[in-house]
Coordinates of C-alpha atoms and ligand atoms in Angstrom, one line a residue:
X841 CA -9.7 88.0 9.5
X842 CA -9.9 84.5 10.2
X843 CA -14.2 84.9 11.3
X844 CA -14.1 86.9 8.0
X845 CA -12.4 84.1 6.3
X846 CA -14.6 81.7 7.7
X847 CA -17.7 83.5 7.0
X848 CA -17.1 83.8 3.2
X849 CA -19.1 81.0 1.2
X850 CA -16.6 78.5 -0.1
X851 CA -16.9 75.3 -2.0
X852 CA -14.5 72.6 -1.7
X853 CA -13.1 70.8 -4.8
X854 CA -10.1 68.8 -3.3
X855 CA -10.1 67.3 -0.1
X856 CA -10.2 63.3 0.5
X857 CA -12.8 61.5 2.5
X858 CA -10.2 59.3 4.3
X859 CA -7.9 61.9 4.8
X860 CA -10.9 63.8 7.3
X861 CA -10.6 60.9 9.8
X862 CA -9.7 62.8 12.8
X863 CA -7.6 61.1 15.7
X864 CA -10.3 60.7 18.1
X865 CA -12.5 59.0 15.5
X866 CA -9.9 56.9 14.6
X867 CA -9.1 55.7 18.2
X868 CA -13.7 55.7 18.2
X869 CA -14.1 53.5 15.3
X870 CA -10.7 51.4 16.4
X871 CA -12.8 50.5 19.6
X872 CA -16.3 49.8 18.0
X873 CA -14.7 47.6 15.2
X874 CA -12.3 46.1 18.1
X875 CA -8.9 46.4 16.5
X876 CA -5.9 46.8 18.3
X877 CA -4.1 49.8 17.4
X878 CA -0.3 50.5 16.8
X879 CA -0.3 54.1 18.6
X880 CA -1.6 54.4 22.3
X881 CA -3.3 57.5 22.6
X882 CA -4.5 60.4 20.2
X883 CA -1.9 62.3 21.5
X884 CA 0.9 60.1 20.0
X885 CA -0.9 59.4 16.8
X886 CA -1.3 63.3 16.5
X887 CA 3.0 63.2 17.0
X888 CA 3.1 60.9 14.1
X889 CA 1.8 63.7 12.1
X890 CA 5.7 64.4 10.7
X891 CA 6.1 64.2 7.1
X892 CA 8.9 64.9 4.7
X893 CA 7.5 64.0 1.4
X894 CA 3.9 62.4 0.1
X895 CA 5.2 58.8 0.5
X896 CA 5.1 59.0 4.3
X897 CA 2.0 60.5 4.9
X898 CA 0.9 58.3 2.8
X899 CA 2.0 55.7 4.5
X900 CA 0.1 56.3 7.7
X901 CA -2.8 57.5 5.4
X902 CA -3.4 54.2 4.8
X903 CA -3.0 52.7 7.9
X904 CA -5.6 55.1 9.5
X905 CA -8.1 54.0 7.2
X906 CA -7.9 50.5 8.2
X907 CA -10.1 51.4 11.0
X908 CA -13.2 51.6 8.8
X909 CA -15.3 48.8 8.1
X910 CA -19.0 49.2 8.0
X911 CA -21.2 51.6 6.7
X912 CA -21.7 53.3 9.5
X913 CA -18.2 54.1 10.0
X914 CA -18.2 55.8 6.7
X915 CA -21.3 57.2 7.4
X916 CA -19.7 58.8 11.0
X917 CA -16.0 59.8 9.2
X918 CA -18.4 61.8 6.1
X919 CA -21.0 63.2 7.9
X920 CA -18.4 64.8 10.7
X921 CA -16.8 66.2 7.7
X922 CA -19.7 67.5 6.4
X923 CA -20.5 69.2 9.8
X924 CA -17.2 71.1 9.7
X925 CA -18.2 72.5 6.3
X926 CA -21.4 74.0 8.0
X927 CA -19.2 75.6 10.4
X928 CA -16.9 76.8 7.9
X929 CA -19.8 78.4 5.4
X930 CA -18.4 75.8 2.6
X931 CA -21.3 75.5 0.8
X932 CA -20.5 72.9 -2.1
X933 CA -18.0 70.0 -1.7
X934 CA -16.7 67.8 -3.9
X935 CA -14.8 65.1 -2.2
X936 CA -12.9 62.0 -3.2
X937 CA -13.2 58.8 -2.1
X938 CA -10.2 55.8 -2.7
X939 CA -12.2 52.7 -3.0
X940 CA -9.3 50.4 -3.4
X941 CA -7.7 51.5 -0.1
X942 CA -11.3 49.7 1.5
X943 CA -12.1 46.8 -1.6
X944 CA -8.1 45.3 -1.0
X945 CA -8.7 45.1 2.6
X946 CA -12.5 43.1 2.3
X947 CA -14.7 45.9 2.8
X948 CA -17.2 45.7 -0.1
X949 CA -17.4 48.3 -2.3
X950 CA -21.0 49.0 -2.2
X951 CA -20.3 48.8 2.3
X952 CA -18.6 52.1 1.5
X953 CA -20.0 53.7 -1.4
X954 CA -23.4 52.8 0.8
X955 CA -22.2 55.1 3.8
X956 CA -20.8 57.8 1.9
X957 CA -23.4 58.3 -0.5
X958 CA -26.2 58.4 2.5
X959 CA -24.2 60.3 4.6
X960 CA -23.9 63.6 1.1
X961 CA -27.8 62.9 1.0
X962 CA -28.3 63.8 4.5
X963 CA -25.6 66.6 4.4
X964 CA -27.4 68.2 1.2
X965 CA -31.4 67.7 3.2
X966 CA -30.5 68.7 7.0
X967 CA -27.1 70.9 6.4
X968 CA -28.3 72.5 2.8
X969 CA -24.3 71.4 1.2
X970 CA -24.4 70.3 -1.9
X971 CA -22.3 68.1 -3.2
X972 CA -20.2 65.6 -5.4
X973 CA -18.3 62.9 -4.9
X974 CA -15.4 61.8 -6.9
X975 CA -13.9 58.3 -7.5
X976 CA -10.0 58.0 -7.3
X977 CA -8.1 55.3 -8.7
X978 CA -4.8 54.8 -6.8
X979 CA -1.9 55.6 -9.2
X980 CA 0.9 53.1 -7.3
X981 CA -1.7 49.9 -8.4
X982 CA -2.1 48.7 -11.9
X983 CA -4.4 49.9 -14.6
X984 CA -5.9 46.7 -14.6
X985 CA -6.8 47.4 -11.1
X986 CA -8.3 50.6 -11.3
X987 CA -10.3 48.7 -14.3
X988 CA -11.5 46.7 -11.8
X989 CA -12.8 49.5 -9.7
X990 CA -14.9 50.6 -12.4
X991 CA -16.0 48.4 -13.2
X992 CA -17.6 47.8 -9.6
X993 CA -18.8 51.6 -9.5
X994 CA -20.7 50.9 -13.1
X995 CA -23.7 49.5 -11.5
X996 CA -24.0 53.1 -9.2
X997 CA -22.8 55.7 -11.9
X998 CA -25.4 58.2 -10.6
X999 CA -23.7 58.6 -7.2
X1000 CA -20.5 59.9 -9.0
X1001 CA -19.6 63.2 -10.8
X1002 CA -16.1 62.4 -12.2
X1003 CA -12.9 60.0 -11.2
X1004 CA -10.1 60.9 -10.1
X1005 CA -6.3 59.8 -9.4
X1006 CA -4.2 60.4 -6.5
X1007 CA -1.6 58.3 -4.2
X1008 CA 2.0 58.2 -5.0
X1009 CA 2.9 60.2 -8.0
X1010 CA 6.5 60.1 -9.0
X1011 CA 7.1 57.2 -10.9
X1012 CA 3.3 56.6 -11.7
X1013 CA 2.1 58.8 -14.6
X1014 CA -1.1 59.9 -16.0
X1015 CA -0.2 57.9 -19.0
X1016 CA -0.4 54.7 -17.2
X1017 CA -4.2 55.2 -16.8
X1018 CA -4.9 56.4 -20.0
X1019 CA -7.2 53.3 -21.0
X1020 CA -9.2 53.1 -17.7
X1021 CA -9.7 57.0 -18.1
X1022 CA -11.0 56.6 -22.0
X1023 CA -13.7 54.3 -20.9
X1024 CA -14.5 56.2 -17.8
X1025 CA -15.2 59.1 -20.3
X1026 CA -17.2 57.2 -22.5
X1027 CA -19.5 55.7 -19.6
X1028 CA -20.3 59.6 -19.2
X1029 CA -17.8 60.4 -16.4
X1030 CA -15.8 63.6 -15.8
X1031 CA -12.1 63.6 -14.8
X1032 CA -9.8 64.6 -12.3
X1033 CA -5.9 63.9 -11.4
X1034 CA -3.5 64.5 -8.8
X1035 CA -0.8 66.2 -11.0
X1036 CA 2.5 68.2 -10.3
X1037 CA 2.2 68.1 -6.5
X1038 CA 5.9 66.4 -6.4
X1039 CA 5.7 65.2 -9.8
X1040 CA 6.8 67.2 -13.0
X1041 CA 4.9 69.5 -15.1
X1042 CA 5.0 67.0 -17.6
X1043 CA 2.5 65.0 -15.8
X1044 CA 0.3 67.9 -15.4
X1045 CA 0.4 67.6 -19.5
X1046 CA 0.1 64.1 -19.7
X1047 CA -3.1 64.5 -17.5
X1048 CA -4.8 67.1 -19.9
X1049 CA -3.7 65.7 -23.2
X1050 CA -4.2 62.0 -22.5
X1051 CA -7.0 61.7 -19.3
X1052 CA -8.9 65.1 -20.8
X1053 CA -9.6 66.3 -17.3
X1054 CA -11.5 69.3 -16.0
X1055 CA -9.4 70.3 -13.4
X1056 CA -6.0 69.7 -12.0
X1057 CA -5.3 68.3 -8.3
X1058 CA -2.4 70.9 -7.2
X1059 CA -0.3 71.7 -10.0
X1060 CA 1.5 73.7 -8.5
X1061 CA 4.9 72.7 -10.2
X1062 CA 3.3 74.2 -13.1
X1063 CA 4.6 77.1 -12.9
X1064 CA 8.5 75.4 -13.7
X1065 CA 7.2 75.3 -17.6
X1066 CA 6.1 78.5 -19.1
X1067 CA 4.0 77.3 -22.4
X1068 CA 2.2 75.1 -19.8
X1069 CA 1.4 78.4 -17.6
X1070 CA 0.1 79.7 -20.9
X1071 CA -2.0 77.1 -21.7
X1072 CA -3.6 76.9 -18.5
X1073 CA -4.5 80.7 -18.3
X1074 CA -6.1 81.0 -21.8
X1075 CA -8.0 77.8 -21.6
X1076 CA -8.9 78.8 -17.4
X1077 CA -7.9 75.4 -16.4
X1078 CA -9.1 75.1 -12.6
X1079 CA -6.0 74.3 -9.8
X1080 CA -7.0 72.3 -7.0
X1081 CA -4.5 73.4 -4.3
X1082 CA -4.1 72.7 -0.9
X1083 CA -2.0 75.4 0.7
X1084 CA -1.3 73.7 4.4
X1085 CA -0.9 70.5 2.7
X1086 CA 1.7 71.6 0.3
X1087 CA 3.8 73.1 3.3
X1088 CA 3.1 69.6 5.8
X1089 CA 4.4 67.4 2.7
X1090 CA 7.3 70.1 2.3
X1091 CA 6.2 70.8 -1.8
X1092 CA 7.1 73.9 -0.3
X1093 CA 9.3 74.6 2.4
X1094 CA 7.5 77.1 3.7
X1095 CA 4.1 79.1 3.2
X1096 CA 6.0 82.1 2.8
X1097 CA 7.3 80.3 -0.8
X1098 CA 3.8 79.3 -1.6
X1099 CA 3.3 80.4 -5.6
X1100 CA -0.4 80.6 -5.5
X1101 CA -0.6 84.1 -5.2
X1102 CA 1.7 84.8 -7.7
X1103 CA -0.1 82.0 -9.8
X1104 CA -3.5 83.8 -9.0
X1105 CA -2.1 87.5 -10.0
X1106 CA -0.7 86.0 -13.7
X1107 CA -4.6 85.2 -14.0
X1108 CA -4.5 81.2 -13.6
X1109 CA -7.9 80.1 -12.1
X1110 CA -6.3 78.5 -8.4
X1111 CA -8.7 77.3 -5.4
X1112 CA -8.5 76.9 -2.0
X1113 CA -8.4 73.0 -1.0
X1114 CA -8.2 71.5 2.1
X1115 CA -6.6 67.7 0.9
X1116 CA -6.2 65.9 4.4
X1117 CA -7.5 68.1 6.9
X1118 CA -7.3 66.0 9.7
X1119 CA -3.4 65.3 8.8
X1120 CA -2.1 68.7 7.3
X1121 CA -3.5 71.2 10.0
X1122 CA -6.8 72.5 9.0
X1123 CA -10.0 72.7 7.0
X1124 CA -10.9 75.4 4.2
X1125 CA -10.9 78.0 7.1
X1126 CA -7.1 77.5 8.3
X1127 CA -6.1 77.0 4.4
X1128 CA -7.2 80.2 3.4
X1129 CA -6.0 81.7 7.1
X1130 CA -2.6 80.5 6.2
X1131 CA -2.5 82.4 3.2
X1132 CA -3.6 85.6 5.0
X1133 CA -0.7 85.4 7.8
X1134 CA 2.3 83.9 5.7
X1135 CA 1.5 85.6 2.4
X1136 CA -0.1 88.6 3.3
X1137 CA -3.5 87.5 1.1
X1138 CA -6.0 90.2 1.2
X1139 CA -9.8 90.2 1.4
X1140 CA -9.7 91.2 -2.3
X1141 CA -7.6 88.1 -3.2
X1142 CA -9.3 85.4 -0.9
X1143 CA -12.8 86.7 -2.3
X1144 CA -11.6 86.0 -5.9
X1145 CA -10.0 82.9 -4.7
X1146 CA -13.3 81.8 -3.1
X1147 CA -15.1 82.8 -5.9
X1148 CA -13.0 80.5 -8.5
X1149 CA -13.8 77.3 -6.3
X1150 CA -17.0 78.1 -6.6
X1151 CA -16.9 78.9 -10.9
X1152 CA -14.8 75.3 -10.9
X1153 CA -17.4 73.1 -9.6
X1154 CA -18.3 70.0 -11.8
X1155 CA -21.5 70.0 -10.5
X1156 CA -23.2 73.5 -11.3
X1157 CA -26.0 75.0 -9.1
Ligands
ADE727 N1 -2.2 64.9 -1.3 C1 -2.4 63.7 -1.9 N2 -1.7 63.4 -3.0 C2 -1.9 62.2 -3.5 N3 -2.7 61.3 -3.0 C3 -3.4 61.6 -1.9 N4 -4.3 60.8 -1.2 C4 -4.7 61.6 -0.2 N5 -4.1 62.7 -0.2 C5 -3.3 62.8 -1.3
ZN728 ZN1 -5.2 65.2 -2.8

């Protein structure tokens, strides 16, 4: 199952750039850029990799990215991403990027967008994956922040599809970014949000009534309101979700509890996302294998669910 898994053609819509930086490029980048790390192997960063709620991955989330600096670095972190999509016959990506998490720390905004952006154009001429790339604001900083940030992306619109919002969600609601999101719109942007992966399905209303997106980030908690299941099957509102993640961050406890076959059988348009591969376990490959051995998906059900990540796409073919 899991060649005929990875054989079927998949497009990625949820997975973050940062959140692909794999131990050994960590420790790699760590020794190129010189800076002393807090872990002193791979081996016990890789132990690290514990989590009992989206706040403490998070947490090391963060510190993992400090290793990136220069272009290049985000050139290496996207382009070794981009090679495990070859492998993995994902043939369209659309990944996020959390400038802030870079800009707070001194690395220029254009340093990264620079690296990533060259890094797709390479993917799309050499590997054939087409892609593209999303801008996240981080929800736990102001609005006047994530202004800010767009206001530093204005001058390179054309390298973006849509923005985005992710980081810590409880306590942090779609609401808050309702301005930022407006003028995003009206500068010709799609949208995107992170909504009910721990927060409630009130958020995941909030981000459709107020930030107009395209497509939920998870929502999986969704399915705790039943007039917002209804909405989201008769208008085909795409979920991003991110199986191994969900289980790693313990949204659920285990994959057997997993309701995104139960969401796909009452006809809501669910994908297969990846989120932090390097972190939760696995690429698009071990996603949709995880669904096969803990909830008994069939070829049937992972061709449809392939086949919806490919219909949800921003950027059509
Ligand atoms: N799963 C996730 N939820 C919110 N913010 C994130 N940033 C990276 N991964 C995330
Ligand atoms: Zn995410």
């Amino acid at each position: 199952m899991y060649d005929w898994l990875n054989a079927l053609p998949k497009a990625e819509l949820h997975m973050h750039l940062e959140g692909s930086l794999e131990p050994e490029l960590l420790f790699a980048l760590a020794e190129r850029n010189k800076i002393a790390l807090p872990w002193n192997d791979v081996e016990t960063l890789r132990k690290a990799y514990a989590f009992n709620n989206l706040q403490e991955f998070l947490d090391l989330y963060y510190k993992g990215a400090d290793v990136l600096r220069t272009s290049q670095d985000f050139y290496d972190l996207t382009w070794a991403y981009l090679l495990r999509c070859k492998a993995q016959n994902v043939i369209h990506t659309e990944p996020f990027f959390d400038p802030q998490t870079h800009t707070d720390r001194g690395v220029p905004f254009e340093v990264v967008l620079n690296g990533i952006a060259s890094a797709l154009k390479d993917g799309e001429q050499q590997l054939g994956i087409t892609s593209g790339l999303i801008l996240s604001f981080l929800r736990h900083l102001s609005e006047e922040q994530a202004e800010k940030t767009l206001d530093q992306a204005l001058p390179f619109r054309d390298a973006f599809v849509a923005v985005g919002l992710d980081s810590s969600e409880m306590g942090h609601p779609p609401s808050k970014f309702q301005r930022v999101f407006d003028r995003a719109r009206h500068e010709g942007f799609l949208t995107v949000a992170h909504a009910g992966e721990e927060g409630p399905p009130e958020y995941i209303w909030e981000a459709l009534d107020l930030l107009k997106i395209q497509r939920i980030d998870h929502g999986v908690r969704a399915i705790e309101d039943e007039r917002l299941m209804q909405r989201i099957i008769d208008e085909q509102i795409p979920l991003t979700v991110c199986p191994l993640s969900n289980t790693k961050l313990c949204v659920f406890d285990h994959m057997s509890q997993h309701n995104i076959l139960e969401m796909l059988e009452r006809g809501v348009k669910v994908t297969v996302n990846s989120d932090d591969p390097a972190y939760f376990g696995g690429y698009m490959t071990e996603n949709f294998h995880a669904l096969h051995t803990d909830l008994g998906m069939t070829k049937e059900q992972a061709t449809r669910l392939a086949q919806n990540g490919l219909d949800a796409r921003l950027i059509k073919p």
